[in-house]
Coordinates of C-alpha atoms and ligand atoms in Angstrom, one line a residue:
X23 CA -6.9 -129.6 -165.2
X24 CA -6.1 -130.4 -161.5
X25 CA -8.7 -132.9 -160.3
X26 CA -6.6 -135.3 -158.1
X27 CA -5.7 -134.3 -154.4
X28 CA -1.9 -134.6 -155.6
X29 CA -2.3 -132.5 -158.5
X30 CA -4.2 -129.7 -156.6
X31 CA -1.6 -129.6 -154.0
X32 CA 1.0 -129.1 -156.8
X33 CA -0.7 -126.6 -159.1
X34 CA -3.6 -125.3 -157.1
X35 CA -3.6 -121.5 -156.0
X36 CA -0.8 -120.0 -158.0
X37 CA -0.9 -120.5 -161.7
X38 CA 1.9 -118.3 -163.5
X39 CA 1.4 -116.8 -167.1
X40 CA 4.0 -116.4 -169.9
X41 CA 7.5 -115.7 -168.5
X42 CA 6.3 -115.4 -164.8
X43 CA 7.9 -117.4 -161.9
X44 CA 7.2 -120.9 -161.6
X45 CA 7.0 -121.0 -158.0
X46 CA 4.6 -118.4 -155.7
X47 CA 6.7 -115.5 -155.4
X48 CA 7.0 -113.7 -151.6
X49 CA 5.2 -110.5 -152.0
X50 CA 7.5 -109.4 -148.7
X51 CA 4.9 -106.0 -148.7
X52 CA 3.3 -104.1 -146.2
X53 CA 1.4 -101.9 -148.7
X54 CA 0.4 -101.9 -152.8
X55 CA 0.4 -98.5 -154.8
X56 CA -2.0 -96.8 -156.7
X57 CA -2.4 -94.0 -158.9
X58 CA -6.0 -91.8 -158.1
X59 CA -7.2 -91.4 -154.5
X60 CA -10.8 -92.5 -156.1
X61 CA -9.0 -95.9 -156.9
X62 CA -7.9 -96.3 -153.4
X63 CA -11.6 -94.9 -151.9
X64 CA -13.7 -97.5 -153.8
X65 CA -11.0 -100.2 -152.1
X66 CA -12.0 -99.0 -148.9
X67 CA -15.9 -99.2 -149.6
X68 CA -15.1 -102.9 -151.3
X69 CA -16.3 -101.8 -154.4
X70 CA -13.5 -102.5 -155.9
X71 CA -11.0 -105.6 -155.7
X72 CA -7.6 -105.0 -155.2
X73 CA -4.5 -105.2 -153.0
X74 CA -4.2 -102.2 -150.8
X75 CA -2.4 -103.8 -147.2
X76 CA -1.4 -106.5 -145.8
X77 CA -3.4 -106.8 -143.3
X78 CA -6.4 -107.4 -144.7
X79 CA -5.3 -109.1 -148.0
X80 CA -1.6 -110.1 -149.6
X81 CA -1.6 -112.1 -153.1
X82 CA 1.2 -114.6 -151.4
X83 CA -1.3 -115.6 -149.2
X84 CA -4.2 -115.7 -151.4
X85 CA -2.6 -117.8 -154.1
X86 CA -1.8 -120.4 -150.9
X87 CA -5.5 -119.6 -149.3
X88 CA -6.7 -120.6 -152.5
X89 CA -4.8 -124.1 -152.6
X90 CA -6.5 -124.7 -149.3
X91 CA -9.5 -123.8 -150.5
X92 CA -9.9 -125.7 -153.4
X93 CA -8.1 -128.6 -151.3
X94 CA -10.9 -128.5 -149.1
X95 CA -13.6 -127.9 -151.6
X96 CA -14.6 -124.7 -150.7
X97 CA -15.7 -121.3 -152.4
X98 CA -13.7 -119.1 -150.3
X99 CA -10.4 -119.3 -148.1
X100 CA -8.0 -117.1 -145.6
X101 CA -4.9 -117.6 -143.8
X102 CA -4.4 -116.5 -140.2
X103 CA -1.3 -116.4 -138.3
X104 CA -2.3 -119.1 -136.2
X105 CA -4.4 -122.3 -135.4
X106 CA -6.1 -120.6 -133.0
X107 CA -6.7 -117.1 -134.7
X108 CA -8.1 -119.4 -137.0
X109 CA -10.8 -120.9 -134.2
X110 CA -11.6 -118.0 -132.8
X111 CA -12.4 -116.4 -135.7
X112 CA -14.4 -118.9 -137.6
X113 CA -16.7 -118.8 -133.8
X114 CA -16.2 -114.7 -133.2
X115 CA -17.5 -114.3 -137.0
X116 CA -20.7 -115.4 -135.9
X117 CA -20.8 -115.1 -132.2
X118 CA -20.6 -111.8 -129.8
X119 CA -21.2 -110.5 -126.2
X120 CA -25.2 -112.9 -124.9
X121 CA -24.5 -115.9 -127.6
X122 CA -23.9 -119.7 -127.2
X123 CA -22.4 -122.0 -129.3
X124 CA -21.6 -126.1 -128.7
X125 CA -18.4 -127.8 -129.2
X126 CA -17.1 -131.6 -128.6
X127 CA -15.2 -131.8 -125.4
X128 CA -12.5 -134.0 -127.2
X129 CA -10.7 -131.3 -128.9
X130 CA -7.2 -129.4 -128.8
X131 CA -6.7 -127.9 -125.2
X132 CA -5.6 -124.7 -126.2
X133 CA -9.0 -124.6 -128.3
X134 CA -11.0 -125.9 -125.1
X135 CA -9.2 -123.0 -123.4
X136 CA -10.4 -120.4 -126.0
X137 CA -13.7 -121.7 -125.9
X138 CA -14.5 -122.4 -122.2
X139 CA -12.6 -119.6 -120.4
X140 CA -11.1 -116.6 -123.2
X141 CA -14.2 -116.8 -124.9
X142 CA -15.9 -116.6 -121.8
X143 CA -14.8 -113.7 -120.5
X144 CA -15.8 -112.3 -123.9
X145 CA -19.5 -112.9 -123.0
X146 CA -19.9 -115.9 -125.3
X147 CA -20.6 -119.3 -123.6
X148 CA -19.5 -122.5 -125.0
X149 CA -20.9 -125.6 -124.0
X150 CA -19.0 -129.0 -124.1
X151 CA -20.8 -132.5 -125.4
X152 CA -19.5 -135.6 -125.2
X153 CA -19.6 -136.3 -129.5
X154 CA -20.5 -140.0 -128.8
X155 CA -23.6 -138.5 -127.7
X156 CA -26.7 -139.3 -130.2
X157 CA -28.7 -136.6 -131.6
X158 CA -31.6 -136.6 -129.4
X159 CA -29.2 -136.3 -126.9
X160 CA -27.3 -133.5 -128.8
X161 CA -31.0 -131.4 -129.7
X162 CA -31.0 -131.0 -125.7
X163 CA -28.1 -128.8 -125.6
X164 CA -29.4 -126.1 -128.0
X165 CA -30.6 -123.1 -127.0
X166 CA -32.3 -119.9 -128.6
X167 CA -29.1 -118.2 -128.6
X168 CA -26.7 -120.9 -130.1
X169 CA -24.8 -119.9 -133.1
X170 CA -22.4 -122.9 -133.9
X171 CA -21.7 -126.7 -133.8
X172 CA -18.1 -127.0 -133.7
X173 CA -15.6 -130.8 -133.5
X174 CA -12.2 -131.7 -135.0
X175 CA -12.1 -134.4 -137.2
X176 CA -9.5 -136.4 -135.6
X177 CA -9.7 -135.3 -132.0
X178 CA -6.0 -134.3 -130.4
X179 CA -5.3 -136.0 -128.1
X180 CA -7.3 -138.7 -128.3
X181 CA -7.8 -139.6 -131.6
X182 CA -11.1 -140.5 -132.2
X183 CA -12.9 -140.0 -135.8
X184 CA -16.2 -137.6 -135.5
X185 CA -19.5 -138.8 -137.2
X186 CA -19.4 -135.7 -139.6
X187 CA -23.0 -136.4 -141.3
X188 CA -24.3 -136.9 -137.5
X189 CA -22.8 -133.3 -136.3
X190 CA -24.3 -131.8 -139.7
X191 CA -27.8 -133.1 -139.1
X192 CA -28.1 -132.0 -135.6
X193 CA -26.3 -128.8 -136.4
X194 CA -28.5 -128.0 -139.4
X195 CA -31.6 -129.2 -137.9
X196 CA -30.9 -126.1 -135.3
X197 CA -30.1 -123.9 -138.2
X198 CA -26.7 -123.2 -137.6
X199 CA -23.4 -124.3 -139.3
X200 CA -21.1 -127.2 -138.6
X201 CA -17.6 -126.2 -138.2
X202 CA -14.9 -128.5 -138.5
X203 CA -10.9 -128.3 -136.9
X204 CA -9.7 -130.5 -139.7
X205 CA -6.1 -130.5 -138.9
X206 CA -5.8 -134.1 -138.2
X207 CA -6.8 -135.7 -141.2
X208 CA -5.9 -133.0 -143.7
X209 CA -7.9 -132.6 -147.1
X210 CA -5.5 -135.4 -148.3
X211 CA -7.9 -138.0 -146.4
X212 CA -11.1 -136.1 -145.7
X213 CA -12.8 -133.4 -146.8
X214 CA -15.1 -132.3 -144.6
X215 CA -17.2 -130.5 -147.0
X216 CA -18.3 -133.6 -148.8
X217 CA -19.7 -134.9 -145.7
X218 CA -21.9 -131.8 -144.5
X219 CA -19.5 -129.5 -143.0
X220 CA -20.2 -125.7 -143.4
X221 CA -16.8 -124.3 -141.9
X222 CA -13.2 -125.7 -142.2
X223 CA -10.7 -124.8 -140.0
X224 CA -6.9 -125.8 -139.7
X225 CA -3.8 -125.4 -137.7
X226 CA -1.5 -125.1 -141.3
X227 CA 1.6 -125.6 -138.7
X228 CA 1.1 -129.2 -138.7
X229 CA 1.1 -131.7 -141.8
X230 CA 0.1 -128.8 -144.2
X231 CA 3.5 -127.1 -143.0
X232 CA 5.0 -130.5 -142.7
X233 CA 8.7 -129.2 -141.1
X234 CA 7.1 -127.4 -138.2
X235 CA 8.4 -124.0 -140.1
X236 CA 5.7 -121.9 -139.7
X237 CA 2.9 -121.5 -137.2
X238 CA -0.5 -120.6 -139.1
X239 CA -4.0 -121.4 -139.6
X240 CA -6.6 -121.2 -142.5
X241 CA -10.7 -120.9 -142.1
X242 CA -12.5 -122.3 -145.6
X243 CA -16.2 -121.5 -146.3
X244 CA -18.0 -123.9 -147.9
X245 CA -20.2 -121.7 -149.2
X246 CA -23.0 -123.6 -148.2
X247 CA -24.5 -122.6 -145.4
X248 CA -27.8 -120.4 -146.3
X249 CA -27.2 -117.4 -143.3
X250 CA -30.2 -115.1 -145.1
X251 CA -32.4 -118.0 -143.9
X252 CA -31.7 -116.5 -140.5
X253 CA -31.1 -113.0 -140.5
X254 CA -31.9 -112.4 -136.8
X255 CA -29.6 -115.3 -135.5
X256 CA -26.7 -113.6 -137.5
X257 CA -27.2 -110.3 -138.0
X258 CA -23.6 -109.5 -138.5
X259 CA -24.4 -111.0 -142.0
X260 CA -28.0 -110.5 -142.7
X261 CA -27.8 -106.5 -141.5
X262 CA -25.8 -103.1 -143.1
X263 CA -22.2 -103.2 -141.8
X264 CA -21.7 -98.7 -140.2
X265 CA -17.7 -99.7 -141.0
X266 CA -18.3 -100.4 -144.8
X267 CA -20.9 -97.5 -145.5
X268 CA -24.1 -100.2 -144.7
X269 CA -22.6 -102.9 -146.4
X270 CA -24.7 -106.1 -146.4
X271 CA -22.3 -109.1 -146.3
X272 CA -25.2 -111.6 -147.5
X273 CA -26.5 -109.5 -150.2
X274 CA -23.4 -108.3 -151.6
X275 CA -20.9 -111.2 -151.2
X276 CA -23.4 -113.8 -151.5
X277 CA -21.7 -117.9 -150.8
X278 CA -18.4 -115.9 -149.7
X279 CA -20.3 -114.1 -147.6
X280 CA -19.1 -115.2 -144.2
X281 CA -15.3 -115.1 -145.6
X282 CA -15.2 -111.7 -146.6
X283 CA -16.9 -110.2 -143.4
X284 CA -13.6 -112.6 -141.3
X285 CA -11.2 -111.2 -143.7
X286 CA -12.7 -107.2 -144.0
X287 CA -13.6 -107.1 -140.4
X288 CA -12.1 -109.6 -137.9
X289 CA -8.8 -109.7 -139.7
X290 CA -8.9 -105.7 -140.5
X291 CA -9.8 -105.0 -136.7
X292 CA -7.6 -107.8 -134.8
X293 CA -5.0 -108.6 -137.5
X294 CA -3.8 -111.8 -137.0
X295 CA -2.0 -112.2 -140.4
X296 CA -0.1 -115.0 -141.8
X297 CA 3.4 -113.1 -142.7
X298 CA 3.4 -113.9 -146.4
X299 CA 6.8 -115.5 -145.9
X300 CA 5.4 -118.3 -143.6
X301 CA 2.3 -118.7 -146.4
X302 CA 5.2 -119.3 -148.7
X303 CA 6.9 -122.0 -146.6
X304 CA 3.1 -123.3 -146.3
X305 CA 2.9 -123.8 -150.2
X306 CA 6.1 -125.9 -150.1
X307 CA 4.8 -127.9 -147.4
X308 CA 1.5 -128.5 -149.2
X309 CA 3.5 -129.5 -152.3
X310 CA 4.4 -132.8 -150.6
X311 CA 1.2 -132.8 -148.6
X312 CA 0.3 -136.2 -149.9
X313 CA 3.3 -138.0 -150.0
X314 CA 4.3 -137.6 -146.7
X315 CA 1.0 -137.8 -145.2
X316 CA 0.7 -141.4 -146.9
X317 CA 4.0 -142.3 -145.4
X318 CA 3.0 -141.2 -141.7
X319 CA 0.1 -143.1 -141.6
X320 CA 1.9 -146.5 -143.0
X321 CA 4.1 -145.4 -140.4
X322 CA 2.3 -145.1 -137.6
X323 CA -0.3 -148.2 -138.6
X324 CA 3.3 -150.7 -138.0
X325 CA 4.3 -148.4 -134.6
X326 CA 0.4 -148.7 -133.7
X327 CA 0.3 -153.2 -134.5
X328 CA 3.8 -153.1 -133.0
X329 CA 2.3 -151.2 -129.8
X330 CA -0.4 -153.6 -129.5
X331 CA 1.4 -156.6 -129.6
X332 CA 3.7 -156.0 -126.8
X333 CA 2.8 -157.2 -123.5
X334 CA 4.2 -154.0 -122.1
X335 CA 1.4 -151.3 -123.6
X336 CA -1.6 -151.4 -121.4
X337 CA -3.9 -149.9 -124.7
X338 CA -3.6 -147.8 -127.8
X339 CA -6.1 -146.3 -129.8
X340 CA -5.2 -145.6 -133.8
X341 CA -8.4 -145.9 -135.8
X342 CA -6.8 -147.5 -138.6
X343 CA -6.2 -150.7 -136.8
X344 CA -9.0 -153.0 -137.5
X345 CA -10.2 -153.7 -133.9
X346 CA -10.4 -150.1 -132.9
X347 CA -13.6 -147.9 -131.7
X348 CA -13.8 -145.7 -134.3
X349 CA -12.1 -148.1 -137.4
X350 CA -15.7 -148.0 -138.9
X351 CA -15.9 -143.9 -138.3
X352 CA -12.2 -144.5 -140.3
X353 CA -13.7 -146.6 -142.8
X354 CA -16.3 -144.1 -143.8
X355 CA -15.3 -140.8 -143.9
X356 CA -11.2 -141.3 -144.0
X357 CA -10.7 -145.2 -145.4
X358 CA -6.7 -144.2 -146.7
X359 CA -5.9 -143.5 -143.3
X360 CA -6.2 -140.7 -140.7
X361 CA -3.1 -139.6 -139.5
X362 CA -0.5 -139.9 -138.0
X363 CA -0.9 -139.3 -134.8
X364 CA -1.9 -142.1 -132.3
X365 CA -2.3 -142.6 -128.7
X366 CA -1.2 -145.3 -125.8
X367 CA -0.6 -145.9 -122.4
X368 CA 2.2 -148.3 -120.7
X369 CA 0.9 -150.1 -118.2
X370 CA 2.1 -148.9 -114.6
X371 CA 0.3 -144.9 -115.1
X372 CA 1.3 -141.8 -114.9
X373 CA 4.7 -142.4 -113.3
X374 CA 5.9 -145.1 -115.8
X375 CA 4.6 -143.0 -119.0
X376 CA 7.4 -140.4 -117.7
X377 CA 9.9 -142.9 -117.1
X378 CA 9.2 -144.4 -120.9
X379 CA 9.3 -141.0 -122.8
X380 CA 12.4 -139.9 -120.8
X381 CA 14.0 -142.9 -121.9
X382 CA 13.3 -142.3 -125.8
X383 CA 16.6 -141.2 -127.6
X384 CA 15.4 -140.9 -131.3
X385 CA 11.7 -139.8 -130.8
X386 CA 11.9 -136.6 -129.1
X387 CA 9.5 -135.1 -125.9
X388 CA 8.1 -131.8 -128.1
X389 CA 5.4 -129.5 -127.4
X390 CA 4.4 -130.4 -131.5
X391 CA 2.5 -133.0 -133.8
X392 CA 2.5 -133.5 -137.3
X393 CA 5.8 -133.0 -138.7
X394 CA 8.6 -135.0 -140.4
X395 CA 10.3 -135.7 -136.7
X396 CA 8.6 -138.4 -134.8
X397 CA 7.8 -136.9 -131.4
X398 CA 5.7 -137.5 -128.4
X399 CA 4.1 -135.7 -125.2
X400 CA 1.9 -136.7 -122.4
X401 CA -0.9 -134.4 -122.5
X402 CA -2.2 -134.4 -119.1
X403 CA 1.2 -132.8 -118.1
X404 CA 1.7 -130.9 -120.8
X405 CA -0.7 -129.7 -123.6
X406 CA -3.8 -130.1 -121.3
X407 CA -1.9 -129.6 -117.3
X408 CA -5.0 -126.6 -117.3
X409 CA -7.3 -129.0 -117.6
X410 CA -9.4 -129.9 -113.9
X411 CA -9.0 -134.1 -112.9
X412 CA -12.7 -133.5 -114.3
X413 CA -12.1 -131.6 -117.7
X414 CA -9.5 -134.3 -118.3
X415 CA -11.9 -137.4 -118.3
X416 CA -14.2 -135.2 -120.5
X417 CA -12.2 -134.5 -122.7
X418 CA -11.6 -138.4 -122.7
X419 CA -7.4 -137.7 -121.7
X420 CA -6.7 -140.7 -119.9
X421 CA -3.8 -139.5 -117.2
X422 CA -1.4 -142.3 -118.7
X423 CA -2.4 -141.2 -122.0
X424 CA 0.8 -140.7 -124.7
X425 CA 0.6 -139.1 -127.8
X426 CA 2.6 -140.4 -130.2
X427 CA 3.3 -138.5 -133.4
X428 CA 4.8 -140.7 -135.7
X429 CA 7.1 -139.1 -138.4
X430 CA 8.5 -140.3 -141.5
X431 CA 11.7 -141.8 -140.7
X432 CA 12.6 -145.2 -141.0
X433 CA 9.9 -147.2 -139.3
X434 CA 12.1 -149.6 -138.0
X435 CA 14.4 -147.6 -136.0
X436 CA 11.4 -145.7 -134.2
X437 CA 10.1 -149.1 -133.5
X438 CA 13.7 -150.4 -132.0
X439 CA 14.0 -146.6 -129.9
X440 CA 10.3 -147.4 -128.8
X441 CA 11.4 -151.4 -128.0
X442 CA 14.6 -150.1 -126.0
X443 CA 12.3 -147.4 -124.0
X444 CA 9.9 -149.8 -123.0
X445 CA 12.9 -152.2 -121.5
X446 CA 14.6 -149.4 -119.8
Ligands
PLP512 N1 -6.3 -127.3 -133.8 C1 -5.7 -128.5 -133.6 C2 -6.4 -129.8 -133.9 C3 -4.4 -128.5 -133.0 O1 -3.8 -129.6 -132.8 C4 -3.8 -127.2 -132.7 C5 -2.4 -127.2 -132.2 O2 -1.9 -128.2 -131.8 C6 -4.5 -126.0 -133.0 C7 -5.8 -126.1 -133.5 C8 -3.9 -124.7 -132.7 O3 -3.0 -124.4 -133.7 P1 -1.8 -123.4 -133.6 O4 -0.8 -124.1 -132.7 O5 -1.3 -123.3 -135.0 O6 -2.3 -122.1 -133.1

């Protein structure tokens, strides 16, 4: 029985019977075969399960979807090709054209993007809360027409810890669902299901993948969240789907029933698949999930003291050090660590952040987090240059802000390329 995290990410998802292949095989196939047009029909109405194309469904993904899911704790799971596939669907599942949804304004920038100007132009507004906000404060920004509450765990950049049971109070007091980017802090260290969360999202390129391999994304229902309670704020749940004959996601799929409408609908009509040879790269990664998450954050807790202690480093924030802002968020809901990702300035700004990362020679400058190679960007010139002077401070990304992405080599020798960058 897999009960431990390590197990789960070893056995989980694929379980092979007498004389089949230990590891997940590649189905590499667009399309499965079958023998009676009926057969194929009652597919088509979901009346029947089976594999019929790729698009919609592949069982090398499914046997990895369902690692994540029961990673996560969930009752159902998909993969998607991306990260961001993986946002916009778990918010386009629920939202169209006249709603509203809230999100923290620390989050990814290409998700800020999404929400606050692709999104947009799609007719859905997204409004961004500062997530240090208290819930009175929070209630204000609901309207009639809001749909979602959505926050990353470990925010990227700035690495701050949400207070999951405070998002799933306010969010369920409004009677809509808590979604959560868990990326950060993978299932290895918190699982934001336990803690309220109806929706799990992830960008599987990053410690799930592990090698930066493969660029993908997963979405995990809970199952939890009661969307008959409030069949006119989500009809697409609570009413007959014309495309699948009148189908009636809620009645007929019941806990799953927000995961099977994102698979037979979003993923059918917009078909952002994970190719299943990626989702097999993803289940190696996941393998070692544990292990070399436990190793990045010893890592970067040393790189983070070492940081702190040299009279060159103007701040750094990593909530695993004792004396950080969010060390008791860190405590809570994450206390074997959070990632490792942290972030720092060197005192002298903008211009001397440059003149530090160019002077790196073992961690590199890469548009990336979250893999085996210690690397590091500075996101108001990079990841977030979109972002307004305005957005920026928002979304809490101090202009001397580095983000440090601390892999698992030898801890010493980042420390010594670190020490040798901030002489140059
Ligand atoms: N969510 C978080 C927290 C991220 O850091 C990223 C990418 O960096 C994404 C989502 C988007 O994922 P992807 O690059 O796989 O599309």
């Amino acid at each position: 029985m897999a009960t431990g995290i390590a197990t789960k990410c070893i056995h989980e998802g694929w379980k092979p019977g007498e004389g089949e292949p230990r590891q997940l095989p590649v189905y590499q196939s667009t399309t499965f075969k079958y023998d009676s047009s009926d057969a194929m029909g009652e597919l088509f109405d979901l009346e029947r399960e089976g594999y019929f194309y790729t698009r919609l469904q592949n069982p090398t993904n499914d046997a990895v979807a369902a690692k994540i899911c029961a990673l996560e704790g969930g009752v159902a799971a998909m993969l998607t090709s991306s990260g961001q596939a993986a946002n916009f669907f778990a918010i386009f599942n629920i939202c169209e054209a006249g709603d509203h949804f809230i999100a923290s304004s620390a989050i990814y920038g290409g998700t800020f993007n999404l929400f606050g100007v692709t999104l947009k132009k799609m007719g859905i507004e997204c409004t961004f809360v500062d997530q240090n906000l208290s819930e009175e404060e929070l209630d204000k920004f609901f309207k009639p027409n809001t749909k979602a509450l959505f926050g990353e765990s470990i925010t990227n950049p700035t690495c701050s810890v949400i207070d999951f049971e405070k998002f799933a109070r306010v969010a369920h007091k409004h009677g809509v669902p808590f979604i959560v980017d868990n990326t950060f802090a993978t299932p290895v260290n918190c699982r934001p299901i336990e803690w309220g969360a109806d929706i799990v999202t992830h960008s599987t390129t990053k410690y799930m993948d592990g090698q930066a391999v493969g660029v993908g994304g997963a979405i995990v229902d809970s199952g939890n969240f009661d969307w008959s309670k409030y069949p006119e704020r989500f009809p697409g749940l609570c009413s007959p789907d014309d495309s699948y004959h009148g189908i009636t996601y809620t009645e007929k799929f019941g806990r799953a029933a927000y995961l099977t409408k994102a698979t037979v609908q979003l993923m059918r009509d917009l078909g952002s698949i994970q190719s299943p040879q990626n989702a097999f790269y993803l289940n190696l990664g996941l393998e070692t999930l544990p292990v070399r998450v436990e190793r990045h954050c010893k890592n970067a807790l040393e790189i983070a003291k070492y940081l702190k202690s040299n009279p060159k480093v103007a701040w750094v924030h990593y909530a695993d050090l004792p004396d950080d802002e969010y060390h008791d968020m860190m405590e809570k809901y994450m206390p074997n660590g959070t990632c490792g990702v942290l972030s720092f300035a060197v005192k002298g700004g903008r211009e001397a952040a440059i003149r530090f990362m160019d002077s790196l020679k073992l961690i590199n400058i890469v548009t990336h987090v979250a893999d085996a190679k210690s690397c590091l960007l500075h996101p108001a010139s990079h990841t977030h240059r979109q972002l307004t002077e305005e957005q920026l401070i928002e979304a809490g990304v101090a202009p001397d802000l580095i983000r440090l992405s601390v892999g698992i080599e030898d801890v010493n020798d980042l420390i010594a390329d670190i020490e040798q960058a901030l002489n140059a």
